């Protein structure tokens, strides 16, 4: 399918690995010019190897969880050119239950998830409005629809992000801008390795036993591949997806059990 975005510029957060990198690569394969953001310049250099030959990719080293990093990212993006497609993505906050985190941890999670998305949207929307075209896609989590027992920070702030973006979608719909979120589940990324290791430490069980238990709970009997989510992001950025906005789209291999998931 021709997605019609070969002339567009895309800015992708958390794009040195995992779901962010897979999304950036998918957009580059469609001909987009892509700016990829990560805290680590070394990891960005390594990530460039994943892109097809000849792809136009610009690395931006910035910590999107900090005020300084956000400002640096936005300044670099402005120097690069107008952003047509914004893909918001950051690593998840630490695992834990309702009373496991202090005030500082709650603030860091708010900064890295909610403030980051709000600042990025506020910055790119005026340009999108002036050009009468834009795509904002945010990678959240299935915990938005089905909170996880041991992920209270993710549960709270990804739900808040979803509420913010739902309102934004209505506000910018007349301007040719779509705003959607995608809800991944068990993808084979470093984040899931971290969650497995956390369970191993808490339970005292072997990594193999914990991994097999997790796999047994997955309807497809496997972890999803990052490129599967990347393909969805690319489609939502396309001309063909113009009618889809304000949606929170599960991409979790059937993990959600609610009737309206």
PDB file of C-alpha atoms in Angstrom:
ATOM      1  CA  UNK A   1       0.000   0.000   0.000  1.00  0.00           C
ATOM      2  CA  UNK A   2       1.284   3.455  -0.894  1.00  0.00           C
ATOM      3  CA  UNK A   3       1.031   5.513   2.291  1.00  0.00           C
ATOM      4  CA  UNK A   4       1.617   8.879   0.622  1.00  0.00           C
ATOM      5  CA  UNK A   5       4.067  10.244   3.211  1.00  0.00           C
ATOM      6  CA  UNK A   6       7.344  10.021   1.305  1.00  0.00           C
ATOM      7  CA  UNK A   7       7.800  13.791   1.448  1.00  0.00           C
ATOM      8  CA  UNK A   8       7.041  14.172   5.161  1.00  0.00           C
ATOM      9  CA  UNK A   9       9.331  14.861   8.127  1.00  0.00           C
ATOM     10  CA  UNK A  10       8.923  12.724  11.254  1.00  0.00           C
ATOM     11  CA  UNK A  11      10.297  13.312  14.752  1.00  0.00           C
ATOM     12  CA  UNK A  12      10.420  10.151  16.868  1.00  0.00           C
ATOM     13  CA  UNK A  13      11.179  10.053  20.594  1.00  0.00           C
ATOM     14  CA  UNK A  14      12.957   7.233  22.398  1.00  0.00           C
ATOM     15  CA  UNK A  15      14.152   6.017  19.023  1.00  0.00           C
ATOM     16  CA  UNK A  16      17.560   4.457  19.694  1.00  0.00           C
ATOM     17  CA  UNK A  17      16.005   1.031  20.371  1.00  0.00           C
ATOM     18  CA  UNK A  18      12.771  -0.882  20.837  1.00  0.00           C
ATOM     19  CA  UNK A  19       9.403   0.440  19.744  1.00  0.00           C
ATOM     20  CA  UNK A  20      10.654   3.950  18.980  1.00  0.00           C
ATOM     21  CA  UNK A  21      13.385   2.674  16.679  1.00  0.00           C
ATOM     22  CA  UNK A  22      10.989   0.271  14.955  1.00  0.00           C
ATOM     23  CA  UNK A  23       8.566   3.157  14.345  1.00  0.00           C
ATOM     24  CA  UNK A  24      11.307   5.382  12.956  1.00  0.00           C
ATOM     25  CA  UNK A  25      12.567   2.645  10.632  1.00  0.00           C
ATOM     26  CA  UNK A  26       9.029   1.976   9.363  1.00  0.00           C
ATOM     27  CA  UNK A  27       8.560   5.660   8.562  1.00  0.00           C
ATOM     28  CA  UNK A  28      11.947   5.837   6.859  1.00  0.00           C
ATOM     29  CA  UNK A  29      11.024   2.854   4.687  1.00  0.00           C
ATOM     30  CA  UNK A  30       8.036   4.884   3.500  1.00  0.00           C
ATOM     31  CA  UNK A  31      10.403   7.642   2.404  1.00  0.00           C
ATOM     32  CA  UNK A  32      10.025   9.996   5.373  1.00  0.00           C
ATOM     33  CA  UNK A  33      12.909  12.096   6.572  1.00  0.00           C
ATOM     34  CA  UNK A  34      13.290  11.046  10.200  1.00  0.00           C
ATOM     35  CA  UNK A  35      14.805  12.686  13.260  1.00  0.00           C
ATOM     36  CA  UNK A  36      15.450  10.190  16.056  1.00  0.00           C
ATOM     37  CA  UNK A  37      15.805  11.266  19.684  1.00  0.00           C
ATOM     38  CA  UNK A  38      17.551   9.492  22.566  1.00  0.00           C
ATOM     39  CA  UNK A  39      19.525  10.406  25.674  1.00  0.00           C
ATOM     40  CA  UNK A  40      22.569   8.520  24.412  1.00  0.00           C
ATOM     41  CA  UNK A  41      24.586   9.737  21.438  1.00  0.00           C
ATOM     42  CA  UNK A  42      26.358   6.366  21.329  1.00  0.00           C
ATOM     43  CA  UNK A  43      23.066   4.477  21.118  1.00  0.00           C
ATOM     44  CA  UNK A  44      21.864   6.831  18.399  1.00  0.00           C
ATOM     45  CA  UNK A  45      24.960   6.092  16.337  1.00  0.00           C
ATOM     46  CA  UNK A  46      24.299   2.368  16.741  1.00  0.00           C
ATOM     47  CA  UNK A  47      20.628   2.843  15.818  1.00  0.00           C
ATOM     48  CA  UNK A  48      21.554   4.370  12.467  1.00  0.00           C
ATOM     49  CA  UNK A  49      22.650   0.903  11.350  1.00  0.00           C
ATOM     50  CA  UNK A  50      19.007  -0.281  11.448  1.00  0.00           C
ATOM     51  CA  UNK A  51      17.837   2.100   8.715  1.00  0.00           C
ATOM     52  CA  UNK A  52      17.726   1.248   5.007  1.00  0.00           C
ATOM     53  CA  UNK A  53      20.587   2.497   2.873  1.00  0.00           C
ATOM     54  CA  UNK A  54      20.058   6.062   1.735  1.00  0.00           C
ATOM     55  CA  UNK A  55      17.500   6.914   4.419  1.00  0.00           C
ATOM     56  CA  UNK A  56      17.528  10.542   5.572  1.00  0.00           C
ATOM     57  CA  UNK A  57      18.003  10.214   9.335  1.00  0.00           C
ATOM     58  CA  UNK A  58      19.062  12.928  11.798  1.00  0.00           C
ATOM     59  CA  UNK A  59      20.075  11.914  15.363  1.00  0.00           C
ATOM     60  CA  UNK A  60      19.200  14.253  18.253  1.00  0.00           C
ATOM     61  CA  UNK A  61      20.766  13.506  21.643  1.00  0.00           C
ATOM     62  CA  UNK A  62      18.454  14.837  24.368  1.00  0.00           C
ATOM     63  CA  UNK A  63      16.862  13.630  27.599  1.00  0.00           C
ATOM     64  CA  UNK A  64      13.146  14.203  27.062  1.00  0.00           C
ATOM     65  CA  UNK A  65      12.417  13.748  30.781  1.00  0.00           C
ATOM     66  CA  UNK A  66      14.194  17.025  31.643  1.00  0.00           C
ATOM     67  CA  UNK A  67      13.419  20.661  30.898  1.00  0.00           C
ATOM     68  CA  UNK A  68      16.864  21.154  29.408  1.00  0.00           C
ATOM     69  CA  UNK A  69      16.595  18.057  27.242  1.00  0.00           C
ATOM     70  CA  UNK A  70      13.175  19.009  25.931  1.00  0.00           C
ATOM     71  CA  UNK A  71      14.416  22.492  25.025  1.00  0.00           C
ATOM     72  CA  UNK A  72      17.478  21.046  23.282  1.00  0.00           C
ATOM     73  CA  UNK A  73      15.353  18.589  21.315  1.00  0.00           C
ATOM     74  CA  UNK A  74      12.906  21.249  20.181  1.00  0.00           C
ATOM     75  CA  UNK A  75      15.701  23.629  19.178  1.00  0.00           C
ATOM     76  CA  UNK A  76      17.354  20.885  17.121  1.00  0.00           C
ATOM     77  CA  UNK A  77      14.031  19.986  15.522  1.00  0.00           C
ATOM     78  CA  UNK A  78      13.401  23.622  14.590  1.00  0.00           C
ATOM     79  CA  UNK A  79      16.817  23.822  12.940  1.00  0.00           C
ATOM     80  CA  UNK A  80      16.114  20.589  11.069  1.00  0.00           C
ATOM     81  CA  UNK A  81      12.781  21.650   9.590  1.00  0.00           C
ATOM     82  CA  UNK A  82       9.002  21.551  10.066  1.00  0.00           C
ATOM     83  CA  UNK A  83       7.683  18.421  11.780  1.00  0.00           C
ATOM     84  CA  UNK A  84       4.775  16.803   9.950  1.00  0.00           C
ATOM     85  CA  UNK A  85       4.665  13.572  11.983  1.00  0.00           C
ATOM     86  CA  UNK A  86       5.331  13.488  15.717  1.00  0.00           C
ATOM     87  CA  UNK A  87       5.789  10.114  17.405  1.00  0.00           C
ATOM     88  CA  UNK A  88       5.881  10.497  21.188  1.00  0.00           C
ATOM     89  CA  UNK A  89       7.669   7.686  22.970  1.00  0.00           C
ATOM     90  CA  UNK A  90       9.735   7.360  26.133  1.00  0.00           C
ATOM     91  CA  UNK A  91      10.843   4.503  28.326  1.00  0.00           C
ATOM     92  CA  UNK A  92       8.470   3.361  31.036  1.00  0.00           C
ATOM     93  CA  UNK A  93       8.859   4.437  34.674  1.00  0.00           C
ATOM     94  CA  UNK A  94      10.057   1.983  37.345  1.00  0.00           C
ATOM     95  CA  UNK A  95       7.795  -0.883  38.357  1.00  0.00           C
ATOM     96  CA  UNK A  96       6.076  -0.733  41.727  1.00  0.00           C
ATOM     97  CA  UNK A  97       2.792  -0.748  43.614  1.00  0.00           C
ATOM     98  CA  UNK A  98       0.731   2.119  44.993  1.00  0.00           C
ATOM     99  CA  UNK A  99       2.964   2.940  47.983  1.00  0.00           C
ATOM    100  CA  UNK A 100       6.352   1.915  46.594  1.00  0.00           C
ATOM    101  CA  UNK A 101       7.450   5.310  45.223  1.00  0.00           C
ATOM    102  CA  UNK A 102       8.364   8.603  46.872  1.00  0.00           C
ATOM    103  CA  UNK A 103       7.315  12.056  45.677  1.00  0.00           C
ATOM    104  CA  UNK A 104      10.433  12.409  43.544  1.00  0.00           C
ATOM    105  CA  UNK A 105       9.633   9.221  41.618  1.00  0.00           C
ATOM    106  CA  UNK A 106       6.073  10.407  40.996  1.00  0.00           C
ATOM    107  CA  UNK A 107       7.402  13.743  39.712  1.00  0.00           C
ATOM    108  CA  UNK A 108       9.950  12.068  37.429  1.00  0.00           C
ATOM    109  CA  UNK A 109       7.227   9.861  35.944  1.00  0.00           C
ATOM    110  CA  UNK A 110       4.994  12.877  35.381  1.00  0.00           C
ATOM    111  CA  UNK A 111       7.840  14.752  33.684  1.00  0.00           C
ATOM    112  CA  UNK A 112       8.934  11.874  31.454  1.00  0.00           C
ATOM    113  CA  UNK A 113       5.438  10.882  30.329  1.00  0.00           C
ATOM    114  CA  UNK A 114       2.873  13.673  30.683  1.00  0.00           C
ATOM    115  CA  UNK A 115       4.935  16.874  30.542  1.00  0.00           C
ATOM    116  CA  UNK A 116       7.022  15.559  27.667  1.00  0.00           C
ATOM    117  CA  UNK A 117       3.989  14.807  25.491  1.00  0.00           C
ATOM    118  CA  UNK A 118       2.310  18.119  26.301  1.00  0.00           C
ATOM    119  CA  UNK A 119       5.426  20.162  25.481  1.00  0.00           C
ATOM    120  CA  UNK A 120       6.052  18.347  22.212  1.00  0.00           C
ATOM    121  CA  UNK A 121       2.454  18.768  21.075  1.00  0.00           C
ATOM    122  CA  UNK A 122       2.351  22.446  22.024  1.00  0.00           C
ATOM    123  CA  UNK A 123       5.480  23.019  19.966  1.00  0.00           C
ATOM    124  CA  UNK A 124       4.566  21.228  16.745  1.00  0.00           C
ATOM    125  CA  UNK A 125       0.818  21.881  16.491  1.00  0.00           C
ATOM    126  CA  UNK A 126       1.044  25.554  15.394  1.00  0.00           C
ATOM    127  CA  UNK A 127       3.145  24.586  12.357  1.00  0.00           C
ATOM    128  CA  UNK A 128       0.884  21.670  11.536  1.00  0.00           C
ATOM    129  CA  UNK A 129      -2.107  23.998  11.720  1.00  0.00           C
ATOM    130  CA  UNK A 130      -0.503  26.485   9.353  1.00  0.00           C
ATOM    131  CA  UNK A 131       0.202  23.685   6.835  1.00  0.00           C
ATOM    132  CA  UNK A 132      -3.263  22.124   7.387  1.00  0.00           C
ATOM    133  CA  UNK A 133      -1.740  18.669   7.894  1.00  0.00           C
ATOM    134  CA  UNK A 134      -0.202  16.744  10.760  1.00  0.00           C
ATOM    135  CA  UNK A 135      -0.009  13.419  12.539  1.00  0.00           C
ATOM    136  CA  UNK A 136       0.594  12.970  16.272  1.00  0.00           C
ATOM    137  CA  UNK A 137       1.022   9.376  17.408  1.00  0.00           C
ATOM    138  CA  UNK A 138       1.877   8.473  20.991  1.00  0.00           C
ATOM    139  CA  UNK A 139       3.031   5.078  22.191  1.00  0.00           C
ATOM    140  CA  UNK A 140       1.431   4.385  25.579  1.00  0.00           C
ATOM    141  CA  UNK A 141       0.571   0.953  27.016  1.00  0.00           C
ATOM    142  CA  UNK A 142      -2.256  -1.528  27.393  1.00  0.00           C
ATOM    143  CA  UNK A 143      -2.298  -0.451  31.067  1.00  0.00           C
ATOM    144  CA  UNK A 144      -4.396   2.511  29.890  1.00  0.00           C
ATOM    145  CA  UNK A 145      -7.289   0.077  29.427  1.00  0.00           C
ATOM    146  CA  UNK A 146      -6.308  -2.597  31.950  1.00  0.00           C
ATOM    147  CA  UNK A 147      -4.073  -1.353  34.800  1.00  0.00           C
ATOM    148  CA  UNK A 148      -1.254  -3.676  35.827  1.00  0.00           C
ATOM    149  CA  UNK A 149      -0.779  -4.584  39.487  1.00  0.00           C
ATOM    150  CA  UNK A 150       2.904  -3.690  39.645  1.00  0.00           C
ATOM    151  CA  UNK A 151       3.016  -0.640  37.341  1.00  0.00           C
ATOM    152  CA  UNK A 152       1.248   2.129  39.238  1.00  0.00           C
ATOM    153  CA  UNK A 153       3.282   4.988  37.716  1.00  0.00           C
ATOM    154  CA  UNK A 154       2.656   3.765  34.184  1.00  0.00           C
ATOM    155  CA  UNK A 155      -1.017   3.160  34.956  1.00  0.00           C
ATOM    156  CA  UNK A 156      -1.567   6.690  36.232  1.00  0.00           C
ATOM    157  CA  UNK A 157       0.444   8.833  33.844  1.00  0.00           C
ATOM    158  CA  UNK A 158      -0.206   6.960  30.611  1.00  0.00           C
ATOM    159  CA  UNK A 159      -3.932   7.264  31.373  1.00  0.00           C
ATOM    160  CA  UNK A 160      -3.419  10.988  31.926  1.00  0.00           C
ATOM    161  CA  UNK A 161      -1.588  11.282  28.605  1.00  0.00           C
ATOM    162  CA  UNK A 162      -4.450   9.476  26.871  1.00  0.00           C
ATOM    163  CA  UNK A 163      -7.003  11.887  28.344  1.00  0.00           C
ATOM    164  CA  UNK A 164      -4.942  14.901  27.274  1.00  0.00           C
ATOM    165  CA  UNK A 165      -4.571  13.609  23.723  1.00  0.00           C
ATOM    166  CA  UNK A 166      -8.253  12.714  23.436  1.00  0.00           C
ATOM    167  CA  UNK A 167      -9.131  16.349  24.085  1.00  0.00           C
ATOM    168  CA  UNK A 168      -6.409  17.604  21.762  1.00  0.00           C
ATOM    169  CA  UNK A 169      -7.711  15.399  18.943  1.00  0.00           C
ATOM    170  CA  UNK A 170     -11.060  17.215  18.973  1.00  0.00           C
ATOM    171  CA  UNK A 171      -9.391  20.624  19.106  1.00  0.00           C
ATOM    172  CA  UNK A 172      -7.148  20.094  16.078  1.00  0.00           C
ATOM    173  CA  UNK A 173      -9.445  17.925  13.945  1.00  0.00           C
ATOM    174  CA  UNK A 174     -10.613  20.904  11.809  1.00  0.00           C
ATOM    175  CA  UNK A 175      -6.970  21.666  10.980  1.00  0.00           C
ATOM    176  CA  UNK A 176      -6.192  18.406   9.177  1.00  0.00           C
ATOM    177  CA  UNK A 177      -4.305  16.994  12.173  1.00  0.00           C
ATOM    178  CA  UNK A 178      -4.964  13.546  13.605  1.00  0.00           C
ATOM    179  CA  UNK A 179      -4.027  12.512  17.139  1.00  0.00           C
ATOM    180  CA  UNK A 180      -3.925   8.851  18.149  1.00  0.00           C
ATOM    181  CA  UNK A 181      -2.324   6.559  20.681  1.00  0.00           C
ATOM    182  CA  UNK A 182      -1.184   2.976  20.284  1.00  0.00           C
ATOM    183  CA  UNK A 183      -1.271   0.547  23.194  1.00  0.00           C
ATOM    184  CA  UNK A 184       1.478  -2.076  23.078  1.00  0.00           C
ATOM    185  CA  UNK A 185       1.532  -5.119  25.304  1.00  0.00           C
ATOM    186  CA  UNK A 186       4.275  -7.721  25.540  1.00  0.00           C
ATOM    187  CA  UNK A 187       6.859  -6.705  22.962  1.00  0.00           C
ATOM    188  CA  UNK A 188      10.336  -8.208  22.978  1.00  0.00           C
ATOM    189  CA  UNK A 189      12.243  -5.092  24.079  1.00  0.00           C
ATOM    190  CA  UNK A 190      14.668  -4.081  26.819  1.00  0.00           C
ATOM    191  CA  UNK A 191      11.678  -2.744  28.797  1.00  0.00           C
ATOM    192  CA  UNK A 192      10.130  -6.200  28.994  1.00  0.00           C
ATOM    193  CA  UNK A 193      13.474  -7.698  29.957  1.00  0.00           C
ATOM    194  CA  UNK A 194      13.533  -5.168  32.815  1.00  0.00           C
ATOM    195  CA  UNK A 195      10.046  -6.161  33.983  1.00  0.00           C
ATOM    196  CA  UNK A 196      10.962  -9.842  33.860  1.00  0.00           C
ATOM    197  CA  UNK A 197      14.110  -9.192  35.896  1.00  0.00           C
ATOM    198  CA  UNK A 198      12.043  -7.254  38.438  1.00  0.00           C
ATOM    199  CA  UNK A 199       9.739 -10.266  38.837  1.00  0.00           C
ATOM    200  CA  UNK A 200      12.750 -12.569  39.171  1.00  0.00           C
ATOM    201  CA  UNK A 201      14.161 -10.433  41.994  1.00  0.00           C
ATOM    202  CA  UNK A 202      10.857 -10.188  43.827  1.00  0.00           C
ATOM    203  CA  UNK A 203       9.919 -13.860  43.501  1.00  0.00           C
ATOM    204  CA  UNK A 204      13.315 -15.514  43.755  1.00  0.00           C
ATOM    205  CA  UNK A 205      12.422 -17.727  40.805  1.00  0.00           C
ATOM    206  CA  UNK A 206      14.590 -18.393  37.773  1.00  0.00           C
ATOM    207  CA  UNK A 207      14.427 -16.162  34.709  1.00  0.00           C
ATOM    208  CA  UNK A 208      13.429 -19.133  32.546  1.00  0.00           C
ATOM    209  CA  UNK A 209      10.528 -20.008  34.849  1.00  0.00           C
ATOM    210  CA  UNK A 210       9.269 -16.423  34.934  1.00  0.00           C
ATOM    211  CA  UNK A 211       9.580 -16.039  31.151  1.00  0.00           C
ATOM    212  CA  UNK A 212       7.675 -19.256  30.493  1.00  0.00           C
ATOM    213  CA  UNK A 213       4.934 -18.180  32.877  1.00  0.00           C
ATOM    214  CA  UNK A 214       4.582 -14.878  31.031  1.00  0.00           C
ATOM    215  CA  UNK A 215       4.507 -16.577  27.647  1.00  0.00           C
ATOM    216  CA  UNK A 216       1.777 -18.921  28.886  1.00  0.00           C
ATOM    217  CA  UNK A 217      -0.423 -15.867  29.589  1.00  0.00           C
ATOM    218  CA  UNK A 218      -0.027 -14.445  26.079  1.00  0.00           C
ATOM    219  CA  UNK A 219      -2.852 -15.457  23.722  1.00  0.00           C
ATOM    220  CA  UNK A 220      -0.477 -15.791  20.769  1.00  0.00           C
ATOM    221  CA  UNK A 221       2.065 -17.679  22.853  1.00  0.00           C
ATOM    222  CA  UNK A 222       4.834 -15.249  21.923  1.00  0.00           C
ATOM    223  CA  UNK A 223       6.124 -11.763  22.475  1.00  0.00           C
ATOM    224  CA  UNK A 224       5.175  -9.293  19.773  1.00  0.00           C
ATOM    225  CA  UNK A 225       7.904  -7.939  17.474  1.00  0.00           C
ATOM    226  CA  UNK A 226       8.718  -4.201  17.551  1.00  0.00           C
ATOM    227  CA  UNK A 227       8.391  -3.967  13.776  1.00  0.00           C
ATOM    228  CA  UNK A 228       4.749  -5.059  14.090  1.00  0.00           C
ATOM    229  CA  UNK A 229       4.029  -1.914  16.071  1.00  0.00           C
ATOM    230  CA  UNK A 230       6.178   0.140  13.706  1.00  0.00           C
ATOM    231  CA  UNK A 231       3.922  -0.868  10.832  1.00  0.00           C
ATOM    232  CA  UNK A 232       0.865   0.392  12.734  1.00  0.00           C
ATOM    233  CA  UNK A 233       2.550   3.711  13.478  1.00  0.00           C
ATOM    234  CA  UNK A 234       3.437   4.164   9.819  1.00  0.00           C
ATOM    235  CA  UNK A 235      -0.156   3.470   8.793  1.00  0.00           C
ATOM    236  CA  UNK A 236      -1.551   5.973  11.313  1.00  0.00           C
ATOM    237  CA  UNK A 237       0.822   8.552   9.844  1.00  0.00           C
ATOM    238  CA  UNK A 238      -0.444   7.882   6.328  1.00  0.00           C
ATOM    239  CA  UNK A 239      -2.879   9.701   4.083  1.00  0.00           C
ATOM    240  CA  UNK A 240      -5.131   6.636   4.214  1.00  0.00           C
ATOM    241  CA  UNK A 241      -5.573   7.007   7.994  1.00  0.00           C
ATOM    242  CA  UNK A 242      -6.992  10.540   7.773  1.00  0.00           C
ATOM    243  CA  UNK A 243     -10.339   9.460   9.250  1.00  0.00           C
ATOM    244  CA  UNK A 244      -8.774   7.931  12.371  1.00  0.00           C
ATOM    245  CA  UNK A 245      -8.309  10.399  15.225  1.00  0.00           C
ATOM    246  CA  UNK A 246      -8.852  10.417  18.972  1.00  0.00           C
ATOM    247  CA  UNK A 247      -8.361   6.644  19.017  1.00  0.00           C
ATOM    248  CA  UNK A 248      -6.471   4.496  21.519  1.00  0.00           C
ATOM    249  CA  UNK A 249      -5.594   1.461  19.435  1.00  0.00           C
ATOM    250  CA  UNK A 250      -4.567  -1.805  21.108  1.00  0.00           C
ATOM    251  CA  UNK A 251      -1.629  -3.623  19.526  1.00  0.00           C
ATOM    252  CA  UNK A 252      -1.099  -6.273  22.180  1.00  0.00           C
ATOM    253  CA  UNK A 253      -1.735  -9.658  20.654  1.00  0.00           C
ATOM    254  CA  UNK A 254      -5.117 -10.144  22.301  1.00  0.00           C
ATOM    255  CA  UNK A 255      -3.991  -9.602  25.917  1.00  0.00           C
ATOM    256  CA  UNK A 256      -6.825  -7.235  26.809  1.00  0.00           C
ATOM    257  CA  UNK A 257      -9.942  -9.027  27.992  1.00  0.00           C
ATOM    258  CA  UNK A 258     -12.531  -6.233  28.012  1.00  0.00           C
ATOM    259  CA  UNK A 259     -15.370  -6.313  25.478  1.00  0.00           C
ATOM    260  CA  UNK A 260     -14.601  -2.800  24.239  1.00  0.00           C
ATOM    261  CA  UNK A 261     -10.827  -3.166  23.967  1.00  0.00           C
TER     262      UNK A 261
END
